[in-house]
Amino acid sequence: MNTIAERIADFLKEFPPFNNLTFTELSEIASNIRVINLEKNQTLFQVNDTLHECFYVVASGTVNLSVISDAEETLLNKCHQGDIFGLRPFFAKNNYMMTSKAREESIIYAIPIATFRPFVANNSLVLNFLLESFAATSRYASDKDNYGGKLISDNVFYPDQQSEMQYFQSLTYNTSPITTTAKTIIKDIAQLMTEEIVNNVLICENNLPIGIVTDRDMRSKVATGRYSIADTIDKIMDSPVITVVENVSLAEAQLLMLKHNVTHLCVTIDGTSQSVVKGIISEHDLIIAQASNPGVMIKEIKRSLASKDLKQIRERLTDLIQNSIYKNTPLYHVANIASEINLAIIKRSVELSILDLGSPPARFVWLSIGSQGRKEQLLYTDQDSMLVFEDVPADKYRDVKDYFIKLAKKTTATLEKVGYPFCPQSHMASNLQWCKSLSDWIKQYNSWMNTPGENSSDMSNIFFDYELIFGDEMLEEAIGNVVLQNTKNNSLFFDFLGNDVLKNNAPLTFFKKFITEEDSLNRNKFDIKTRALLPLIDGARLFALHYNLKGINNTYLRFKQLAIVDPKNEEIYLNCADAFITLSKFRTIEGLKNDDSGQYMPITDMSKLDKDKLKAALAPMKELEELIKGKFKLTQFS
């Protein structure tokens, strides 16, 4: 090995994933590496460039990765010494989705993929590193490690999203592939592929897949004269065929193609070659699936011009959620993705109303409240909202309010068409009561919080869980400041809220049996929303207000943060956080099964294991109740 290659191998062994290779393997890689000198601001590749046949490692200097979105260049990551980037050719055939540009004079090692691929296929640690890199968002990657060699994704995702989505994103593929037998003549198959306009055919024996032939085989083996068109198809087929289960995810499919260096995967009932063929997945299917990540869906929402467009996107989100549950993806990550898409749909609905009505006559803010405000809406549950507009002169007040009522009515009507039902309690901005000026809202919160026993018959706790959807941040901040001021030394308010939590109906009888509904519609069903989730939601909100956890509305995150600010009771809060996720998953599964809100669960239909899991998730509620009584000096009858 020459001295330069030896120096490169010595360099690479200090960084992942190369530190999982032997020095002999590194030497072979180093001997094939091309050294590139980049001047300051020189571009290595840019958006839409054809993929290179190599990926890159920064030897010295800094390389910026950026993407242009909505006419603005956004810096995604900075690659320093030892960092890998440009991995896209491993996982996709379409062009680059980002630009790499030297921030300063830099030396880059270009590693040919053909040289490196065998080490990926044969070393699970290297494969796992690339898998993690492929699945990592750039923002997540930048904070992941303190050492060199951090994970740099070549997939562009919507900002702030965890790309666990790739692990449960389903694939659309050909469910009626062409099949044939081993002794069919090549010429006949070539004619059939031409007539059907397909680039592959599966070879089966007793309905089980034994091989595959693609256009590439026809070109490289028949067109070159190696085999005659009169030969049988088994002479040119690739065997064995790589098989996968029906619900394979985008990430799994891409990695299998990478590992086995193939362009097609055969879908069978049980994922082995010993079961019946259900379809064929091609590289083209993966490229199409990549276009269905949250970022693309958000862009589609921004371009939507009618409720029917938004409804179609929301239905796709439901499919995504359903598949994620099926694949046991962590529910918190699913909720992150779902909430961003839900909130984008609401925002677009407001924008469409403004496009129809004309510019607002005053500054305003649209706030989602309730489960949308807490970013916990996975199912088609009802919409909750409030609208705050700035104070205006008395002679203009009526016209201004009329405009915003019209805006709210249009927006809530659009959302109802998309699939979000109207709130039964009418907690919506289209209600005159919940669409008003900042001064009126300040009076409302003052009344709720300072005289809770007298003037709070109209108070709903959900007005303390809000998320800005559209409009002026200063108006939202003004509401937040009023809430903050009124929580200081306000034992009356916390007495009221605390007792409200304690009034929640118990989920279990003294003998640990589920308390079920008695009305004819939901007889013998367990109300998981009212008896299980609401006590946790209300308890988390109570403590969040007490400890002034500003800007944290999500129940799971509230409990996680409470474990930090009140370490003495850390275990209770963490148990409640886990319980909330478990209960939410039960409700989501039930809702997806019945295409409803999932509120009522038929206990008699549940397995013993599920019943035990559900009971275990209810256990922390008692601890939370005792903590509330102790912290706020309450009894259930105060």
XYZ file of C-alpha atoms in Angstrom:
638
model
C 0.000 0.000 0.000
C 1.369 3.446 -0.908
C 2.039 6.088 1.749
C -0.940 8.302 0.843
C -3.396 5.394 1.087
C -1.822 4.365 4.393
C -2.305 7.883 5.780
C -5.934 7.893 4.609
C -6.565 4.504 6.261
C -5.018 5.794 9.520
C -7.326 8.806 9.346
C -10.513 6.829 8.602
C -10.040 4.313 11.428
C -10.642 7.121 13.954
C -14.210 7.744 12.776
C -17.440 5.734 12.521
C -18.376 3.630 10.663
C -14.792 2.983 9.509
C -13.702 2.148 13.066
C -15.751 -1.045 12.680
C -13.563 -2.270 9.798
C -10.216 -4.069 9.902
C -7.094 -2.247 8.801
C -6.884 -4.556 5.769
C -10.413 -3.552 4.763
C -9.599 0.116 5.347
C -6.478 -0.225 3.237
C -8.496 -1.598 0.327
C -10.950 1.290 0.612
C -8.176 3.882 0.974
C -6.418 2.599 -2.162
C -9.519 3.468 -4.210
C -10.205 6.867 -2.663
C -9.957 10.050 -4.722
C -8.722 13.176 -2.916
C -10.597 16.400 -3.781
C -9.389 19.905 -2.928
C -12.275 22.359 -2.623
C -11.724 26.115 -2.616
C -13.828 28.351 -0.389
C -17.476 28.488 -1.657
C -16.809 25.755 -4.234
C -19.769 23.398 -4.760
C -19.319 19.627 -4.769
C -22.897 18.803 -5.765
C -26.162 20.735 -5.706
C -29.907 20.149 -5.687
C -31.054 18.137 -8.732
C -27.504 17.159 -9.771
C -27.192 13.578 -11.020
C -25.951 11.312 -8.237
C -22.210 10.651 -8.047
C -20.763 7.151 -7.859
C -19.162 7.909 -4.516
C -19.896 9.359 -1.103
C -17.690 11.765 0.826
C -15.731 12.199 4.045
C -14.353 15.544 5.232
C -10.585 15.209 5.753
C -10.125 18.871 6.715
C -12.107 22.104 6.543
C -15.900 22.527 6.665
C -18.626 21.717 4.150
C -22.113 23.243 4.423
C -25.205 21.256 3.434
C -28.169 23.386 2.439
C -31.522 23.182 0.725
C -33.588 25.802 -1.081
C -37.180 25.882 0.135
C -39.740 28.567 -0.690
C -37.003 30.559 -2.482
C -34.810 30.651 0.641
C -31.572 28.785 1.195
C -31.656 26.960 4.526
C -28.483 25.618 6.130
C -29.160 22.046 7.244
C -25.785 21.077 8.628
C -22.076 21.773 8.796
C -19.785 18.821 8.122
C -16.444 18.875 9.913
C -13.459 16.544 9.983
C -14.524 12.890 9.900
C -18.142 13.592 8.926
C -19.741 11.557 6.148
C -22.089 13.186 3.643
C -23.477 12.558 0.172
C -24.842 9.092 1.042
C -27.872 9.491 -1.190
C -26.551 7.220 -4.002
C -26.710 4.313 -1.538
C -30.434 4.687 -1.032
C -32.060 6.256 -4.077
C -31.681 6.698 -7.801
C -33.200 10.167 -8.109
C -31.049 13.287 -7.988
C -29.466 15.042 -5.010
C -31.921 16.832 -2.714
C -29.411 19.234 -1.174
C -26.332 21.295 -2.018
C -22.846 20.781 -0.571
C -20.534 23.799 -0.592
C -17.131 24.347 1.026
C -17.327 26.950 3.776
C -13.524 27.244 3.702
C -10.671 25.550 1.877
C -11.340 21.858 2.414
C -9.933 18.454 1.570
C -12.528 15.772 0.819
C -12.133 12.016 0.389
C -14.395 10.546 -2.315
C -15.105 6.862 -1.573
C -16.469 4.820 -4.502
C -19.730 3.148 -3.565
C -18.846 0.055 -5.604
C -15.750 -0.403 -3.420
C -17.547 0.239 -0.136
C -20.796 -1.662 -0.774
C -19.460 -5.162 0.158
C -18.347 -3.890 3.563
C -21.860 -2.553 4.174
C -23.520 -5.821 3.233
C -21.187 -7.943 5.384
C -20.838 -5.779 8.496
C -23.988 -5.106 10.520
C -22.329 -2.304 12.520
C -21.471 -0.409 9.341
C -24.940 -1.108 7.947
C -26.579 0.124 11.156
C -24.551 3.328 11.068
C -25.661 4.040 7.502
C -29.230 3.123 8.428
C -29.141 5.589 11.300
C -27.556 8.204 9.075
C -30.184 7.616 6.433
C -32.957 7.902 9.011
C -31.569 10.880 10.918
C -32.799 14.359 10.234
C -30.048 16.878 9.854
C -31.137 18.828 12.920
C -31.190 15.678 15.067
C -27.814 14.643 13.676
C -26.079 17.888 14.554
C -26.715 17.336 18.249
C -26.207 13.596 18.315
C -22.524 13.244 19.021
C -19.718 15.261 20.478
C -17.149 13.431 18.420
C -16.413 13.543 14.720
C -18.187 11.310 12.289
C -21.696 12.458 13.121
C -24.629 11.311 11.076
C -25.473 13.532 8.121
C -28.707 12.690 6.357
C -29.138 13.091 2.626
C -32.894 13.049 2.934
C -34.611 16.382 3.399
C -37.422 16.378 5.938
C -39.788 19.005 7.166
C -37.972 20.950 9.922
C -38.383 19.656 13.485
C -39.632 16.253 12.371
C -38.140 12.986 13.533
C -37.699 10.770 10.501
C -38.898 7.677 12.311
C -41.655 8.231 9.755
C -39.466 6.307 7.276
C -39.736 3.236 9.497
C -43.498 3.051 9.254
C -44.195 4.766 5.939
C -45.981 2.211 3.800
C -45.185 1.486 0.183
C -47.466 1.347 -2.822
C -46.294 -1.381 -5.164
C -47.482 -3.673 -7.960
C -49.817 -6.229 -6.359
C -50.370 -8.104 -9.655
C -46.859 -8.930 -10.867
C -46.278 -11.017 -13.974
C -45.219 -14.556 -13.065
C -44.009 -17.434 -15.189
C -42.352 -20.835 -14.903
C -38.686 -21.712 -15.236
C -38.989 -23.370 -18.643
C -40.725 -20.506 -20.460
C -38.780 -19.269 -23.511
C -36.940 -15.934 -23.099
C -38.430 -14.524 -26.323
C -41.994 -15.077 -25.069
C -41.234 -13.338 -21.759
C -39.573 -10.393 -23.557
C -42.710 -9.946 -25.688
C -44.956 -10.183 -22.617
C -42.906 -7.593 -20.712
C -43.114 -5.258 -23.707
C -46.878 -5.686 -24.078
C -47.541 -5.178 -20.354
C -45.014 -2.302 -20.116
C -43.216 -3.813 -17.104
C -39.508 -4.188 -16.400
C -39.599 -7.410 -14.382
C -41.119 -10.877 -14.208
C -41.100 -13.382 -11.327
C -40.279 -17.021 -11.913
C -42.332 -19.345 -9.718
C -42.507 -23.047 -9.015
C -45.693 -24.364 -7.377
C -46.710 -20.697 -6.878
C -43.560 -19.997 -4.830
C -40.930 -17.499 -6.088
C -37.599 -18.992 -7.173
C -36.137 -16.134 -9.226
C -36.602 -12.826 -11.025
C -35.714 -11.427 -14.450
C -35.501 -7.685 -15.106
C -34.823 -5.428 -18.089
C -31.224 -5.314 -16.903
C -30.919 -9.108 -17.324
C -32.379 -8.867 -20.827
C -29.844 -6.190 -21.759
C -26.751 -7.654 -20.113
C -27.364 -11.344 -20.793
C -29.487 -11.598 -23.950
C -28.817 -8.437 -25.973
C -25.066 -9.019 -25.569
C -25.378 -12.492 -27.093
C -24.436 -14.454 -23.971
C -27.768 -16.275 -24.128
C -30.141 -16.922 -27.003
C -33.720 -15.669 -27.092
C -34.616 -19.330 -27.623
C -33.174 -20.339 -24.210
C -35.411 -20.892 -21.209
C -35.889 -18.073 -18.710
C -34.219 -19.943 -15.821
C -30.875 -19.532 -17.631
C -30.865 -15.749 -17.035
C -32.895 -15.368 -13.843
C -31.391 -14.042 -10.599
C -31.930 -16.583 -7.844
C -32.830 -16.690 -5.055
C -35.185 -13.733 -5.165
C -35.067 -11.379 -2.127
C -38.424 -11.568 -0.337
C -40.135 -9.249 2.158
C -43.366 -9.143 4.183
C -46.435 -7.259 2.951
C -46.118 -4.349 5.406
C -42.438 -3.637 4.747
C -41.515 0.014 5.351
C -39.701 2.409 3.068
C -36.521 2.310 5.174
C -36.511 -1.479 5.429
C -37.019 -1.901 1.686
C -34.243 0.537 0.827
C -31.812 -1.170 3.149
C -32.577 -4.617 1.780
C -31.964 -3.371 -1.762
C -28.695 -1.849 -0.572
C -27.588 -4.937 1.351
C -28.302 -7.369 -1.508
C -27.478 -4.945 -4.346
C -30.814 -5.590 -6.096
C -33.402 -3.354 -7.747
C -36.523 -5.368 -6.907
C -37.999 -7.120 -3.864
C -40.627 -9.854 -3.988
C -43.497 -9.418 -1.506
C -44.849 -12.669 -0.026
C -47.408 -13.437 2.671
C -44.862 -14.316 5.362
C -41.794 -12.610 3.913
C -40.070 -15.840 2.836
C -39.745 -17.638 -0.480
C -41.860 -20.441 0.978
C -45.133 -18.519 0.749
C -47.336 -17.169 -2.041
C -46.337 -14.046 -3.991
C -48.321 -10.882 -3.144
C -46.465 -8.279 -5.196
C -43.195 -6.785 -6.399
C -41.441 -3.627 -5.135
C -39.187 -1.729 -7.539
C -36.683 1.089 -6.998
C -39.193 3.373 -8.694
C -41.747 2.562 -5.968
C -39.243 3.704 -3.343
C -38.613 6.988 -5.136
C -42.368 7.671 -5.264
C -42.712 6.773 -1.561
C -39.949 9.205 -0.636
C -42.115 11.973 -2.021
C -44.712 11.195 0.680
C -42.667 12.342 3.662
C -44.122 14.992 5.999
C -42.240 17.789 4.241
C -43.903 16.998 0.937
C -47.315 16.732 2.594
C -46.804 20.129 4.226
C -45.902 21.643 0.846
C -49.064 20.122 -0.658
C -51.100 21.652 2.171
C -49.588 25.079 1.461
C -50.636 24.771 -2.190
C -54.151 23.463 -1.475
C -57.025 25.627 -2.705
C -60.062 23.776 -1.359
C -61.254 21.633 1.546
C -61.309 18.542 -0.687
C -57.520 18.867 -1.227
C -56.928 19.146 2.517
C -59.256 16.218 3.210
C -57.283 13.984 0.859
C -54.009 14.840 2.633
C -55.588 14.240 6.064
C -56.769 10.810 4.880
C -53.210 9.973 3.828
C -52.059 10.985 7.295
C -54.580 8.543 8.813
C -53.069 5.739 6.703
C -49.622 6.755 7.922
C -50.743 6.700 11.571
C -52.436 3.330 11.127
C -49.337 1.778 9.627
C -47.149 3.236 12.370
C -49.316 1.674 15.074
C -49.156 -1.649 13.255
C -45.360 -1.455 13.179
C -45.050 -0.421 16.847
C -43.423 2.922 16.105
C -43.129 5.018 19.312
C -46.421 6.871 19.606
C -44.796 10.132 20.687
C -42.903 10.357 17.380
C -46.048 9.561 15.409
C -47.890 12.299 17.305
C -45.124 14.797 16.453
C -45.566 14.199 12.750
C -49.368 14.075 12.915
C -49.595 17.310 14.909
C -47.465 19.276 12.449
C -49.647 18.122 9.560
C -52.873 18.775 11.502
C -51.713 22.283 12.431
C -50.652 22.993 8.838
C -54.156 22.012 7.656
C -55.739 24.388 10.188
C -53.383 27.192 9.172
C -54.189 26.689 5.489
C -57.912 26.727 6.303
C -57.473 30.151 7.935
C -55.476 31.366 4.913
C -58.170 30.191 2.486
C -60.776 32.123 4.479
C -58.639 35.286 4.284
C -58.165 34.790 0.526
C -61.931 34.661 0.223
C -62.821 37.536 2.576
C -59.932 39.892 1.915
C -57.274 41.259 4.274
C -58.140 41.365 7.997
C -59.035 44.856 9.308
C -56.830 44.355 12.394
C -54.071 42.157 13.746
C -55.294 38.864 15.175
C -54.185 35.417 16.287
C -55.899 32.061 15.751
C -55.179 29.627 18.578
C -55.967 25.923 18.549
C -56.975 24.702 21.989
C -57.672 21.283 23.496
C -56.027 18.206 21.948
C -54.932 20.209 18.879
C -53.355 22.827 21.140
C -51.577 20.060 23.066
C -50.427 18.408 19.807
C -52.142 15.183 20.799
C -54.666 14.826 17.987
C -54.082 11.587 16.107
C -57.702 10.750 15.303
C -60.506 12.806 13.775
C -61.544 14.331 17.092
C -63.552 17.557 17.247
C -62.048 20.991 16.608
C -61.468 23.539 19.394
C -60.233 27.095 18.799
C -60.240 30.709 19.927
C -59.567 33.986 18.115
C -58.004 37.117 19.630
C -57.970 40.401 17.703
C -56.197 43.571 18.743
C -58.052 46.368 20.501
C -59.607 48.838 18.055
C -61.490 52.156 18.474
C -65.074 51.718 19.703
C -66.570 52.972 16.414
C -64.733 50.238 14.486
C -65.262 47.393 16.956
C -68.483 46.029 15.459
C -67.199 45.880 11.869
C -63.918 44.325 12.992
C -65.664 41.668 15.064
C -68.089 40.927 12.219
C -65.133 40.255 9.897
C -63.478 37.855 12.336
C -66.720 35.998 13.039
C -67.117 35.492 9.266
C -63.476 34.376 9.072
C -63.983 31.911 11.929
C -67.205 30.500 10.489
C -65.580 29.920 7.106
C -62.534 28.306 8.707
C -64.453 25.977 11.022
C -66.747 24.992 8.127
C -63.695 24.116 6.019
C -62.240 22.023 8.844
C -65.561 20.228 9.271
C -65.437 19.280 5.575
C -61.868 18.038 6.012
C -63.089 15.686 8.743
C -62.751 17.532 12.069
C -66.269 17.628 13.626
C -67.600 20.794 15.261
C -67.032 20.936 19.015
C -70.258 19.782 20.776
C -69.686 22.451 23.467
C -69.056 25.043 20.731
C -65.559 25.861 21.991
C -64.710 27.364 18.612
C -63.700 30.764 17.289
C -66.933 30.844 15.277
C -68.811 31.240 18.577
C -69.227 34.964 19.460
C -68.115 34.102 22.990
C -64.693 32.829 21.860
C -63.930 35.454 19.208
C -63.125 38.755 20.857
C -60.639 41.557 21.427
C -57.503 41.251 23.526
C -59.014 43.416 26.309
C -62.094 41.219 26.418
C -59.956 38.090 26.571
C -57.866 39.564 29.394
C -61.081 40.236 31.334
C -62.193 36.681 30.589
C -58.987 35.098 31.945
C -58.979 37.435 34.967
C -62.526 36.367 35.765
C -61.806 32.670 35.294
C -58.681 32.717 37.438
C -59.546 35.204 40.195
C -63.169 34.273 40.887
C -63.230 30.614 39.816
C -66.049 29.593 42.135
C -68.458 32.323 41.023
C -67.971 33.278 37.409
C -66.422 30.186 35.924
C -69.415 28.179 34.858
C -68.280 28.781 31.266
C -64.635 27.936 31.967
C -63.129 24.975 30.177
C -59.620 23.932 31.142
C -58.746 23.525 27.479
C -58.402 27.323 27.194
C -55.110 26.894 29.073
C -53.750 24.569 26.343
C -53.256 26.651 23.230
C -51.005 26.629 20.177
C -50.496 29.544 17.785
C -51.686 28.566 14.308
C -51.809 31.873 12.473
C -51.326 35.532 13.288
C -49.574 37.852 15.676
C -47.274 36.273 18.283
C -47.524 39.352 20.517
C -51.250 38.740 21.042
C -50.556 35.142 22.064
C -47.801 36.366 24.388
C -50.205 38.844 25.982
C -52.596 35.984 26.845
C -49.671 33.994 28.263
C -48.617 36.910 30.453
C -52.144 37.263 31.879
C -52.190 33.554 32.761
C -48.730 33.817 34.343
C -49.637 36.861 36.451
C -52.829 35.235 37.698
C -51.111 32.022 38.826
C -48.898 33.857 41.330
C -50.074 33.221 44.914
C -53.506 32.263 43.584
C -54.474 29.415 45.914
C -58.162 29.877 45.084
C -57.552 29.105 41.409
C -55.441 26.033 42.180
C -58.029 24.817 44.705
C -60.630 25.055 41.957
C -58.462 23.309 39.323
C -57.251 20.667 41.775
C -60.749 19.757 42.899
C -61.808 19.669 39.266
C -59.168 16.984 38.633
C -60.230 15.025 41.725
C -63.861 15.027 40.556
C -62.969 12.814 37.585
C -64.798 9.498 37.610
C -62.781 6.536 38.879
C -61.735 4.026 36.196
C -61.901 0.882 38.376
C -64.175 -0.482 41.078
C -62.906 -1.401 44.539
C -62.433 -4.949 43.192
C -60.307 -3.693 40.245
C -63.052 -4.171 37.654
C -63.444 -1.610 34.865
C -66.312 0.820 35.428
C -68.255 0.771 32.172
C -71.005 2.937 30.715
C -74.661 2.241 31.343
C -76.341 4.216 28.537
C -77.768 2.146 25.688
C -75.384 3.517 23.043
C -72.141 2.604 24.855
C -73.377 -0.027 27.315
C -70.565 -2.085 28.887
C -67.876 0.022 27.192
C -65.022 1.742 29.023
C -64.739 5.524 28.516
C -60.957 5.744 28.134
C -61.044 9.491 27.444
C -63.011 10.618 30.509
C -61.933 7.986 33.038
C -58.277 7.488 32.044
C -56.795 10.173 29.796
C -58.508 13.304 31.143
C -57.285 12.853 34.742
C -53.712 12.696 33.405
C -54.224 15.624 31.011
C -55.834 17.758 33.724
C -53.235 16.762 36.321
C -50.340 17.623 34.005
C -51.921 20.996 33.205
C -52.487 21.755 36.913
C -48.837 21.170 37.800
C -47.593 22.893 34.621
C -49.471 26.060 35.622
C -48.276 25.735 39.233
C -44.617 25.449 38.178
C -45.025 27.938 35.285
C -43.915 25.575 32.531
C -44.361 28.201 29.845
C -44.754 27.022 26.258
C -45.129 23.306 27.122
C -48.681 22.217 26.323
C -48.215 18.534 25.504
C -49.213 16.193 28.356
C -46.326 13.756 27.837
C -43.763 16.592 27.711
C -45.340 18.292 30.729
C -44.832 15.168 32.845
C -41.263 14.782 31.547
C -40.476 18.398 32.453
C -42.198 18.108 35.843
C -39.869 15.215 36.669
C -36.995 17.701 36.268
C -38.464 20.693 38.138
C -39.875 18.565 40.991
C -37.287 15.751 41.344
C -38.727 14.582 44.662
C -41.741 13.236 42.770
C -39.857 12.297 39.599
C -41.010 8.675 39.612
C -44.706 9.612 39.781
C -44.387 12.031 36.854
C -42.432 9.572 34.698
C -44.950 6.809 35.452
C -47.730 9.189 34.402
C -45.878 10.048 31.169
C -45.597 6.344 30.283
C -49.221 5.734 31.257
C -50.383 8.587 29.018
C -48.590 7.083 26.000
C -49.974 3.598 26.682
C -53.547 4.850 27.129
C -53.282 7.068 24.031
C -52.175 4.078 21.999
C -55.155 2.024 23.199
C -57.483 4.850 22.229
C -55.821 5.385 18.837
C -56.016 1.689 17.929
C -59.704 1.621 18.909
C -60.398 4.791 16.896
C -58.630 3.537 13.779
C -60.457 0.223 14.028
C -63.897 1.878 14.122
C -63.132 5.103 12.259
C -64.208 7.193 15.255
C -62.682 9.042 18.229
C -61.796 5.791 20.035
C -63.360 7.084 23.266
C -65.387 3.981 24.168
C -63.654 0.602 24.409
C -65.554 -2.714 24.445
C -63.864 -4.344 27.448
C -65.504 -7.731 26.842
C -63.790 -7.945 23.431
C -60.312 -7.324 24.866
C -57.763 -10.067 25.546
C -56.656 -10.719 29.122
C -53.190 -9.383 28.227
C -54.625 -6.093 26.945
C -56.881 -5.751 29.981
C -53.870 -6.237 32.265
C -51.873 -3.656 30.282
C -54.746 -1.195 30.506
C -55.094 -1.711 34.264
C -51.340 -1.263 34.738
C -51.522 2.056 32.858
C -54.270 3.231 35.220
C -52.148 2.587 38.341
C -50.191 5.922 38.335
C -53.480 7.875 38.453
C -53.892 7.069 42.144
C -50.359 8.336 42.883
C -51.086 11.512 40.915
C -54.325 12.040 42.829
C -52.519 11.729 46.192
C -49.815 14.121 44.990
C -52.457 16.711 44.029
C -54.184 16.392 47.413
C -50.880 16.818 49.236
C -49.462 19.624 47.103
C -52.617 21.764 47.126
C -53.928 20.608 50.554
C -57.163 19.261 49.084
C -59.599 16.524 49.892
C -61.977 15.079 47.373
C -64.796 16.952 49.106
C -63.227 20.407 49.651
